[in-house]
PDB file of C-alpha atoms and ligand atoms in Angstrom:
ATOM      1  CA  UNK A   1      71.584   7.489  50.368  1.00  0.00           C
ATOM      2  CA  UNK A   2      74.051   4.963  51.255  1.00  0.00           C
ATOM      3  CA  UNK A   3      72.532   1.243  51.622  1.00  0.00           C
ATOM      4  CA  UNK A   4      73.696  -1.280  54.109  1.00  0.00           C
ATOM      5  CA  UNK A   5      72.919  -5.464  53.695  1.00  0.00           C
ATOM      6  CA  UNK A   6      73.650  -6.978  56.358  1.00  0.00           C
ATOM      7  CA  UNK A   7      73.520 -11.261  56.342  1.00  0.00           C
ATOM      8  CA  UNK A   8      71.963 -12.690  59.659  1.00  0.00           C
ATOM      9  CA  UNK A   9      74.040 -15.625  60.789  1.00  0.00           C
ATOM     10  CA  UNK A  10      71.263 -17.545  62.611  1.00  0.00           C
ATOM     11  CA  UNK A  11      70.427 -18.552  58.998  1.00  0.00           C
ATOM     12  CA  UNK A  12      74.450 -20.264  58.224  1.00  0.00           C
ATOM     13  CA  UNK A  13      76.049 -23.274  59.599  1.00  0.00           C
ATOM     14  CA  UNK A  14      76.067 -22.750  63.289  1.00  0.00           C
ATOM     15  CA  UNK A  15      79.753 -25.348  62.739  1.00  0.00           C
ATOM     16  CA  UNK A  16      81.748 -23.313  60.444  1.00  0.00           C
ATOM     17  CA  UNK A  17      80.823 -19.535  61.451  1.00  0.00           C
ATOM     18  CA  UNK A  18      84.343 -18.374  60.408  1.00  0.00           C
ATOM     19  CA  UNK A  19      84.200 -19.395  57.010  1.00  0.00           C
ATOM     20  CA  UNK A  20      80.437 -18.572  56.702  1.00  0.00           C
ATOM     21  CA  UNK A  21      81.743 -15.166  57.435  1.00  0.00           C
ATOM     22  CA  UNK A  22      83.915 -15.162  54.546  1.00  0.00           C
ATOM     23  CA  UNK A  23      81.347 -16.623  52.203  1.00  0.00           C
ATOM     24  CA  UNK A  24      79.220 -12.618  52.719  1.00  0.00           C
ATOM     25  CA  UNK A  25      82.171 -10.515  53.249  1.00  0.00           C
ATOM     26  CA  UNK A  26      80.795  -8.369  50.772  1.00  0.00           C
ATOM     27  CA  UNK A  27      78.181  -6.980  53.245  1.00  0.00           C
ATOM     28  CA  UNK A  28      78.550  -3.753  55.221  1.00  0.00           C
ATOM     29  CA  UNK A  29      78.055  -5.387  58.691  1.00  0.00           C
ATOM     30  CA  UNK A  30      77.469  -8.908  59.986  1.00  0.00           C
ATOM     31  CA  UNK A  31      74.109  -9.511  61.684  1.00  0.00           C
ATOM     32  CA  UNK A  32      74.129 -11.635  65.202  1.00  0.00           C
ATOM     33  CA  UNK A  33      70.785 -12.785  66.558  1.00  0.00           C
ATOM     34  CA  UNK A  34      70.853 -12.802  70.542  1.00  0.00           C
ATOM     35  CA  UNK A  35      68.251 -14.812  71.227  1.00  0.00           C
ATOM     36  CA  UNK A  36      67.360 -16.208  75.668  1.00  0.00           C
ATOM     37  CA  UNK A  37      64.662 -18.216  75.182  1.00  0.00           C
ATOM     38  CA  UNK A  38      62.934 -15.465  77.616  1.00  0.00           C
ATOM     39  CA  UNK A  39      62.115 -12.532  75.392  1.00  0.00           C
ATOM     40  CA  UNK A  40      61.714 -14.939  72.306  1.00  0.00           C
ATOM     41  CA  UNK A  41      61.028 -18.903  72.409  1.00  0.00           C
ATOM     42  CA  UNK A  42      63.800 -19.650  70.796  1.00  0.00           C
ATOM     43  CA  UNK A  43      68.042 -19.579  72.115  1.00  0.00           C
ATOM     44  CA  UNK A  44      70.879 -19.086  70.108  1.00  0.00           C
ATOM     45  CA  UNK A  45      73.915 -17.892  71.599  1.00  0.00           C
ATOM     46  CA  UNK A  46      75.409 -15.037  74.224  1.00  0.00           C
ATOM     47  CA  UNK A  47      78.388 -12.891  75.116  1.00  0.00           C
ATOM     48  CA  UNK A  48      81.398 -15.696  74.441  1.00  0.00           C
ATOM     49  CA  UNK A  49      80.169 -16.398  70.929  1.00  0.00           C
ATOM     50  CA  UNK A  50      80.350 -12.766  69.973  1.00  0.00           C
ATOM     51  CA  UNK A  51      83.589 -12.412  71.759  1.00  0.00           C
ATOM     52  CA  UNK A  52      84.917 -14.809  69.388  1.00  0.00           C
ATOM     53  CA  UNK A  53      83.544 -13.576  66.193  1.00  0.00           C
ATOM     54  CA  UNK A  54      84.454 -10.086  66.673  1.00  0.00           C
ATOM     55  CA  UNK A  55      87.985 -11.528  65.973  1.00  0.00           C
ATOM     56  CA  UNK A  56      87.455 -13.215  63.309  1.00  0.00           C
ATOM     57  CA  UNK A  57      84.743 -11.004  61.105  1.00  0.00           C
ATOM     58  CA  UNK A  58      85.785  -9.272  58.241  1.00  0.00           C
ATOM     59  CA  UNK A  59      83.073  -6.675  58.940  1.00  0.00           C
ATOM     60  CA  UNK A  60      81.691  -4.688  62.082  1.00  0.00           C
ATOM     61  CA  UNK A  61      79.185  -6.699  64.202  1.00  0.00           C
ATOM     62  CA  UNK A  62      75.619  -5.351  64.470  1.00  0.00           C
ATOM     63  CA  UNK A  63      74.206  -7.339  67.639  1.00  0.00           C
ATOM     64  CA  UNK A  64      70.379  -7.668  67.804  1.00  0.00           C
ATOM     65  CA  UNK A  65      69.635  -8.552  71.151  1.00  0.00           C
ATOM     66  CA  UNK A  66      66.548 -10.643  71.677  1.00  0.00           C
ATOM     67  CA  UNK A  67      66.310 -10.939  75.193  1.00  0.00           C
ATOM     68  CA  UNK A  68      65.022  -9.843  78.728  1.00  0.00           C
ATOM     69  CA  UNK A  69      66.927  -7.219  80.763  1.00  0.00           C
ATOM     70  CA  UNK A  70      68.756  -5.744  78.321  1.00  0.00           C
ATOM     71  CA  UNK A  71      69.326  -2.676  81.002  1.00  0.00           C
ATOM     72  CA  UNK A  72      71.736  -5.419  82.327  1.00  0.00           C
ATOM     73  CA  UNK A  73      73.253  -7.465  79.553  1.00  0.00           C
ATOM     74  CA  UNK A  74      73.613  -4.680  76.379  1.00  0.00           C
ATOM     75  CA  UNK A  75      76.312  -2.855  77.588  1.00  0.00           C
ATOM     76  CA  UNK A  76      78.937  -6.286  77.967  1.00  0.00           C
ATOM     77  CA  UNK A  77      78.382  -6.583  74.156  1.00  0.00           C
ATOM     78  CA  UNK A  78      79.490  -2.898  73.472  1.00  0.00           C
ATOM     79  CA  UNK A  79      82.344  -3.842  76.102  1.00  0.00           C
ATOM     80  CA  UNK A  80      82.932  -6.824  73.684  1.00  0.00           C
ATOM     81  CA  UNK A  81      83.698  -4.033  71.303  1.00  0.00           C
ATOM     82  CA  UNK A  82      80.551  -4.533  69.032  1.00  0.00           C
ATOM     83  CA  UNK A  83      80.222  -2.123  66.215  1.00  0.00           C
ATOM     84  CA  UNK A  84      76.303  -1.625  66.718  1.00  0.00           C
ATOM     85  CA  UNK A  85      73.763  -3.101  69.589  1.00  0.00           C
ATOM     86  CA  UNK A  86      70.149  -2.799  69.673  1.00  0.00           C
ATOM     87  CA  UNK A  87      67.965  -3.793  71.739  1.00  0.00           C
ATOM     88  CA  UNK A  88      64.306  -4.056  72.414  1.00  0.00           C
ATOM     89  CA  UNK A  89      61.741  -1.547  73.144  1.00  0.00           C
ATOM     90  CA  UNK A  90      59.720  -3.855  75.044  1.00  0.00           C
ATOM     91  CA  UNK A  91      62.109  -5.330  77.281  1.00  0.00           C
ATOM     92  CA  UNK A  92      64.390  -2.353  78.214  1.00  0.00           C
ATOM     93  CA  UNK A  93      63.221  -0.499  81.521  1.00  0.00           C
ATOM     94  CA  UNK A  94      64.937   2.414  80.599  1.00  0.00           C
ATOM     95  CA  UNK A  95      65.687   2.299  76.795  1.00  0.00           C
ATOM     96  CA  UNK A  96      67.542   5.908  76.719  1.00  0.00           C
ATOM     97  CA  UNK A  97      69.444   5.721  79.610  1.00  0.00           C
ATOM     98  CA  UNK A  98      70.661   2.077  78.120  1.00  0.00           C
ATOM     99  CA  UNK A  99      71.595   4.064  74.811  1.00  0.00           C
ATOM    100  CA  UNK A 100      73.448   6.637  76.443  1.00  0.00           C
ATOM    101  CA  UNK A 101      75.655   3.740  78.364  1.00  0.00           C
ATOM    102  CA  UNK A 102      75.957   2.485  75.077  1.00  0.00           C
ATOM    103  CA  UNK A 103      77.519   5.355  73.349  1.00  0.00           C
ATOM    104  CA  UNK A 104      79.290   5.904  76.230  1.00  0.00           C
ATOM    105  CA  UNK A 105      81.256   2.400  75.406  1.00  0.00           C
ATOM    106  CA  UNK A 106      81.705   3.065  71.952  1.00  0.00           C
ATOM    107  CA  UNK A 107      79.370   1.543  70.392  1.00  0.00           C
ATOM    108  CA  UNK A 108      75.986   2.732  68.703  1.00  0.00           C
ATOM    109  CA  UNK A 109      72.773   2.381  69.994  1.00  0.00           C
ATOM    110  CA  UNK A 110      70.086   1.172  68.288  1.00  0.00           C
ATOM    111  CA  UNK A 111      66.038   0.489  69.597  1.00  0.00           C
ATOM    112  CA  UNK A 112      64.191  -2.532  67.998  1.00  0.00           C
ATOM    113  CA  UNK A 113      60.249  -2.309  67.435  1.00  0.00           C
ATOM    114  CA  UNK A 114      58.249  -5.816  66.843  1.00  0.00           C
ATOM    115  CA  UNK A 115      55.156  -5.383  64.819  1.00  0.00           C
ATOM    116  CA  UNK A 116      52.652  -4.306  67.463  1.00  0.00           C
ATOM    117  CA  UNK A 117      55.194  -1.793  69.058  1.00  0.00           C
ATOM    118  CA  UNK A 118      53.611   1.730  67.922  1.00  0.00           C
ATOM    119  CA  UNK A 119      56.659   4.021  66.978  1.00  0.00           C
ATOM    120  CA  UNK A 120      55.114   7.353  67.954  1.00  0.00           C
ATOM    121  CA  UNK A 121      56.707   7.554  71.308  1.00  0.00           C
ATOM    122  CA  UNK A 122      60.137   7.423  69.743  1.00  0.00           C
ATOM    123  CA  UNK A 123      59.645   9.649  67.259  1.00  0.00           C
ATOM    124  CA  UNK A 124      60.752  12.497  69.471  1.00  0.00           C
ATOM    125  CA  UNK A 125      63.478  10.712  71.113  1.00  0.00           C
ATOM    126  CA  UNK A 126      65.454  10.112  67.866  1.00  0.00           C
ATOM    127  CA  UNK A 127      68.449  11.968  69.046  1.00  0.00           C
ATOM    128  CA  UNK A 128      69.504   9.007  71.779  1.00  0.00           C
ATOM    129  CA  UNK A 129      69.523   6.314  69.375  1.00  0.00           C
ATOM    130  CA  UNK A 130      71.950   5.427  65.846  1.00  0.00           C
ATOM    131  CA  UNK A 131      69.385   2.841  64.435  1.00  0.00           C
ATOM    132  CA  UNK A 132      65.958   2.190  65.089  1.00  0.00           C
ATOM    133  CA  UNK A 133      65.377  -1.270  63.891  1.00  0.00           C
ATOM    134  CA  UNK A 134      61.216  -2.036  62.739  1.00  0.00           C
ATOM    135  CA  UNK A 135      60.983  -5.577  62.627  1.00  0.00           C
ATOM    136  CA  UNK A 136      59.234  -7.067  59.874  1.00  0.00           C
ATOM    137  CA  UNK A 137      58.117 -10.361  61.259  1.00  0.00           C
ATOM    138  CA  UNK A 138      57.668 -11.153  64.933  1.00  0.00           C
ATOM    139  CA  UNK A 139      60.918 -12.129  66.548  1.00  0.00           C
ATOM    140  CA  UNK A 140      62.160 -15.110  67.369  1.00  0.00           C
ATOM    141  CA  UNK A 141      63.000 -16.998  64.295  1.00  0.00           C
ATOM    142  CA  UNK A 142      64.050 -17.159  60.727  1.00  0.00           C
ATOM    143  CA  UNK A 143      62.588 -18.012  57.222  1.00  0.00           C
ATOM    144  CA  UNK A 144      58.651 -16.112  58.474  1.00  0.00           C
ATOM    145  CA  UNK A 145      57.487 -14.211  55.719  1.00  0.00           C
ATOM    146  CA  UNK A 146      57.490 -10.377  55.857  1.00  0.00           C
ATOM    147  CA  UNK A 147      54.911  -8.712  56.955  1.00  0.00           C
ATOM    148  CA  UNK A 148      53.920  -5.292  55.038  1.00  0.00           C
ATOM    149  CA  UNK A 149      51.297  -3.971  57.668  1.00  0.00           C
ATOM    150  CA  UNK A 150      54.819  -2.444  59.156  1.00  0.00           C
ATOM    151  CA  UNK A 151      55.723  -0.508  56.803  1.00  0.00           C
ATOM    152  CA  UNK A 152      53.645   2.779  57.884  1.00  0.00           C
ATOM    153  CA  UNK A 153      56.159   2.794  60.774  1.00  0.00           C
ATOM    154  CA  UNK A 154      58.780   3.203  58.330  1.00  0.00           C
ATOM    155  CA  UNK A 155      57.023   6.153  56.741  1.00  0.00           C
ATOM    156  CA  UNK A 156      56.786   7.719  59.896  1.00  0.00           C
ATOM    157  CA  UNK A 157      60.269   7.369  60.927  1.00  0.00           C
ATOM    158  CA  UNK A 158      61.891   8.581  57.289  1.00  0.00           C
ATOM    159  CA  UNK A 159      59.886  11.734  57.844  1.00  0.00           C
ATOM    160  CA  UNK A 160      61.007  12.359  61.197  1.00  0.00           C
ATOM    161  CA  UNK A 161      64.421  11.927  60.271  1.00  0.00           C
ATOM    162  CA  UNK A 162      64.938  13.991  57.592  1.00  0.00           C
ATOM    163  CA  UNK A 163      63.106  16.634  59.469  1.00  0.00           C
ATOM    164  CA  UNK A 164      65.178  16.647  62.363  1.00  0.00           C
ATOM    165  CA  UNK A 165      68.444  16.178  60.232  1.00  0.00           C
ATOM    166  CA  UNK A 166      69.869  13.218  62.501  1.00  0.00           C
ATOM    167  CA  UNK A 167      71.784  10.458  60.900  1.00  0.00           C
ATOM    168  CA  UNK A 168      69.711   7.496  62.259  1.00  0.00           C
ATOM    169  CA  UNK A 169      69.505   4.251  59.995  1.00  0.00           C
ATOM    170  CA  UNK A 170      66.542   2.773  59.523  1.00  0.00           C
ATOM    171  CA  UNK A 171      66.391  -0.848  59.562  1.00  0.00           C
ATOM    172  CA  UNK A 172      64.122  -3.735  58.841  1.00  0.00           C
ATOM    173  CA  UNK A 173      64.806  -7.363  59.856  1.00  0.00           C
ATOM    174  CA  UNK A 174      62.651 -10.402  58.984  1.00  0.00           C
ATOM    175  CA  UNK A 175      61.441 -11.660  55.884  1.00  0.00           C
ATOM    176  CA  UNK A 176      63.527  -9.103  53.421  1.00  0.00           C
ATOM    177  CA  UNK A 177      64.604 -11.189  50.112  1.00  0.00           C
ATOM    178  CA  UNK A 178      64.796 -10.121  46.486  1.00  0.00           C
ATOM    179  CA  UNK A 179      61.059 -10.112  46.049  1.00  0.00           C
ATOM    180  CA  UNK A 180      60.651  -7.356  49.108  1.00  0.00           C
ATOM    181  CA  UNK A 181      63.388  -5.337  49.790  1.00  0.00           C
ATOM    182  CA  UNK A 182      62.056  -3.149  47.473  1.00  0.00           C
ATOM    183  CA  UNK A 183      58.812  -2.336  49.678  1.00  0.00           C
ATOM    184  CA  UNK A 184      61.293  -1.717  52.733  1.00  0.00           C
ATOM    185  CA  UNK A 185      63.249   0.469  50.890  1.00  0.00           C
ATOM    186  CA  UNK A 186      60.606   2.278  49.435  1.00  0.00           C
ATOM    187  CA  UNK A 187      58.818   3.303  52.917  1.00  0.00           C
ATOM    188  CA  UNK A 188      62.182   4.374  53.815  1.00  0.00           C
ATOM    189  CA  UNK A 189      64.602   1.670  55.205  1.00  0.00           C
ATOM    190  CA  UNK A 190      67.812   2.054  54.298  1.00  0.00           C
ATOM    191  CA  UNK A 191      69.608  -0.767  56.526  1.00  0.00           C
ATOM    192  CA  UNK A 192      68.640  -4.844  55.427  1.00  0.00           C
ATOM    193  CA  UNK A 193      68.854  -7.361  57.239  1.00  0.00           C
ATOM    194  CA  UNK A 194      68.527 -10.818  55.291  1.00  0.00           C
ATOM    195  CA  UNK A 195      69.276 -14.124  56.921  1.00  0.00           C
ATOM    196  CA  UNK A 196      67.746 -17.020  54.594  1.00  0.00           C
ATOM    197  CA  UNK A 197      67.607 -15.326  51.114  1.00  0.00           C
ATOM    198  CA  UNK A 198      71.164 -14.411  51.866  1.00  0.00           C
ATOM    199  CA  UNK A 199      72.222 -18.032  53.176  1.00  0.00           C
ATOM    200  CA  UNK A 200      69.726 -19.961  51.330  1.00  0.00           C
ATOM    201  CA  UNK A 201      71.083 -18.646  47.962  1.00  0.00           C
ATOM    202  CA  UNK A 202      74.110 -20.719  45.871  1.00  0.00           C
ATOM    203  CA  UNK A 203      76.002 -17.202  45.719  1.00  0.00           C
ATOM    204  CA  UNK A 204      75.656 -15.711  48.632  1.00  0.00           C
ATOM    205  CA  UNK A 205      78.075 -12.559  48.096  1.00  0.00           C
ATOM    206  CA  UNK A 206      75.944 -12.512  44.671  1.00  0.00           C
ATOM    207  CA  UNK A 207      72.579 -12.314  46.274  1.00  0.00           C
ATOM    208  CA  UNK A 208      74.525  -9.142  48.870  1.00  0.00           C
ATOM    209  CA  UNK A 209      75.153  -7.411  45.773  1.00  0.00           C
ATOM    210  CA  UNK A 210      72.002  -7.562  44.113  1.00  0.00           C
ATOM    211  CA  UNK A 211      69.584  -7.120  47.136  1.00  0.00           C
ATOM    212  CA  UNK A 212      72.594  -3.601  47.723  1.00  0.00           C
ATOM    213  CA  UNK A 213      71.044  -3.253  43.861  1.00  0.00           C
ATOM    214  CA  UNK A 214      67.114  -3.831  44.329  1.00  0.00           C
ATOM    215  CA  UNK A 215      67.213  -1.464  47.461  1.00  0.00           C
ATOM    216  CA  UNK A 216      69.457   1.210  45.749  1.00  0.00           C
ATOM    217  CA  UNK A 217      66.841   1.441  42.843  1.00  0.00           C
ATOM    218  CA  UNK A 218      63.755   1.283  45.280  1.00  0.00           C
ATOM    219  CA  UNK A 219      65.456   3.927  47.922  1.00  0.00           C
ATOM    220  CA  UNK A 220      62.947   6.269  49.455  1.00  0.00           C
ATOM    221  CA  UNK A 221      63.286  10.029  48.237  1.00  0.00           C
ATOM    222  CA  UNK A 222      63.627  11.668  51.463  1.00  0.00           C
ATOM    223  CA  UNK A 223      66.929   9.810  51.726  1.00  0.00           C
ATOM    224  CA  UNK A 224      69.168  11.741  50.838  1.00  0.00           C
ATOM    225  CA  UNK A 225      68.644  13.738  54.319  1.00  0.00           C
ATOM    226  CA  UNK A 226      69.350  10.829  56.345  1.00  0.00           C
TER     227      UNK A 226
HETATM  228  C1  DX5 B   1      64.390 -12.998  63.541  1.00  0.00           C
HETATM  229  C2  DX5 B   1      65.787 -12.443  63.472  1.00  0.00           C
HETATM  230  C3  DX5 B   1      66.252 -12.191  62.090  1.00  0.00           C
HETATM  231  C4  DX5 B   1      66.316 -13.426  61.228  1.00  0.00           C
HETATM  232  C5  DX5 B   1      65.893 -13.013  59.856  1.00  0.00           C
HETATM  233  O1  DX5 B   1      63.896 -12.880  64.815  1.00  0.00           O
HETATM  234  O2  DX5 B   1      65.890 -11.221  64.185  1.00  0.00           O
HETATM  235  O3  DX5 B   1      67.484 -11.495  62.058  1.00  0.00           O
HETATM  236  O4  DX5 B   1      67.593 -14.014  61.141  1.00  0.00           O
HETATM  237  O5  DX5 B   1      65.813 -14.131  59.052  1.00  0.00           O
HETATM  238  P1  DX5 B   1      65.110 -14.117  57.628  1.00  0.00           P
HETATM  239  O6  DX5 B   1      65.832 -13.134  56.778  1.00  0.00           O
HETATM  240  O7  DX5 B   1      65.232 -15.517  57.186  1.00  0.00           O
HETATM  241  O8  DX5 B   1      63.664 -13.691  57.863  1.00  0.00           O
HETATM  242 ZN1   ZN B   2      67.708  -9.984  63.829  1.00  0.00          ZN
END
């Protein structure tokens, strides 16, 4: 099943985001951390930073929105002509009609699940979204180590993938470095993000290629439906 890495930026140097780009432009899409200081305690940047870096990436942009009010806010970053935006499950009053204004952009929709979230009450709606994003640490910040008790969710949502024959990726955020991409991929992920072990490593484009690698190896049988 194909494998997508994707680097988080809130781990590079917030001064030289261009050429931080360049340094991972080996991965399949480049990972932007909306953070409002609302949904999460922590702020990082909005619309007119991704603006910007959607002309200058090398790969598509997969926006994780970490905010309030996404019903309100998600659809300018689509606008912006973002390859991917997700949002959260526990902020959006209305998460599929959000994802259908979404796709109606252009962009796909994705629905992000922190650790407490149960996924049951997705599992039937998996036709509205293109990525449901389980995240593996609580949100908010980087460099938290990843948190296994999640990975049942995963399970869950492989299975109800393949049986319904959808092409929804699976993705896990938070924590995910050479030591447990593995697990992820095992319980069924098949999208990574990785901000530190990416950034944090003296090859970054090396430590892409051999997380693609670990994952590839680990990948979940019931893959090859997704
Ligand atoms: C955390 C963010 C992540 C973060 C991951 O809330 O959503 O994307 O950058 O960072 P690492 O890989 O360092 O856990
Ligand atoms: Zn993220």
């Amino acid at each position: 099943m194909p494998i997508r890495i994707n680097p988080s930026i809130l781990a590079a140097d917030f001064v030289n985001f261009e050429s931080e780009l360049q340094r991972v432009a080996n991965a399949d899409l480049m990972h932007i951390d909306i953070m409002d200081n609302h949904f999460v305690p922590n702020l990082t940047f909005g619309l007119a930073m991704v603006e910007r870096l959607q002309q200058v990436t090398p790969k598509p942009l997969d926006i994780h929105l970490m905010i309030d009010d996404p019903d309100r806010w998600a659809p300018g970053y689509a606008e912006a002509g973002a390859f991917s935006v997700t949002f959260h499950a526990e902020a959006a009053r209305d998460a599929v009609s959000l994802a259908r204004r979404l796709r109606d952009i252009g962009a796909r929709a994705g629905i992000a699940l922190k650790p407490g979230t149960p996924v049951e009450p997705f599992l039937d709606l998996l036709s509205e979204f293109d990525q449901v994003l389980v995240m593996t640490v609580e949100p908010g910040f980087g460099g938290q180590s990843f948190m296994e008790s999640t990975m049942p969710k995963l399970g869950l949502l492989r299975s109800a993938v393949a049986k319904s024959g959808l092409d929804v990726w699976l993705q896990v955020d938070g924590g995910i470095s050479d030591k447990t991409i593995g697990i992820a991929a095992e319980a069924g992920a098949d999208t990574f993000v990785a901000g530190s072990s990416v950034f944090a490593a003296e090859n970054p484009a090396a430590q892409i290629d051999l997380l693609r690698e670990l994952a590839r190896s680990h990948a979940h049988p019931h893959g090859e439906n997704a």
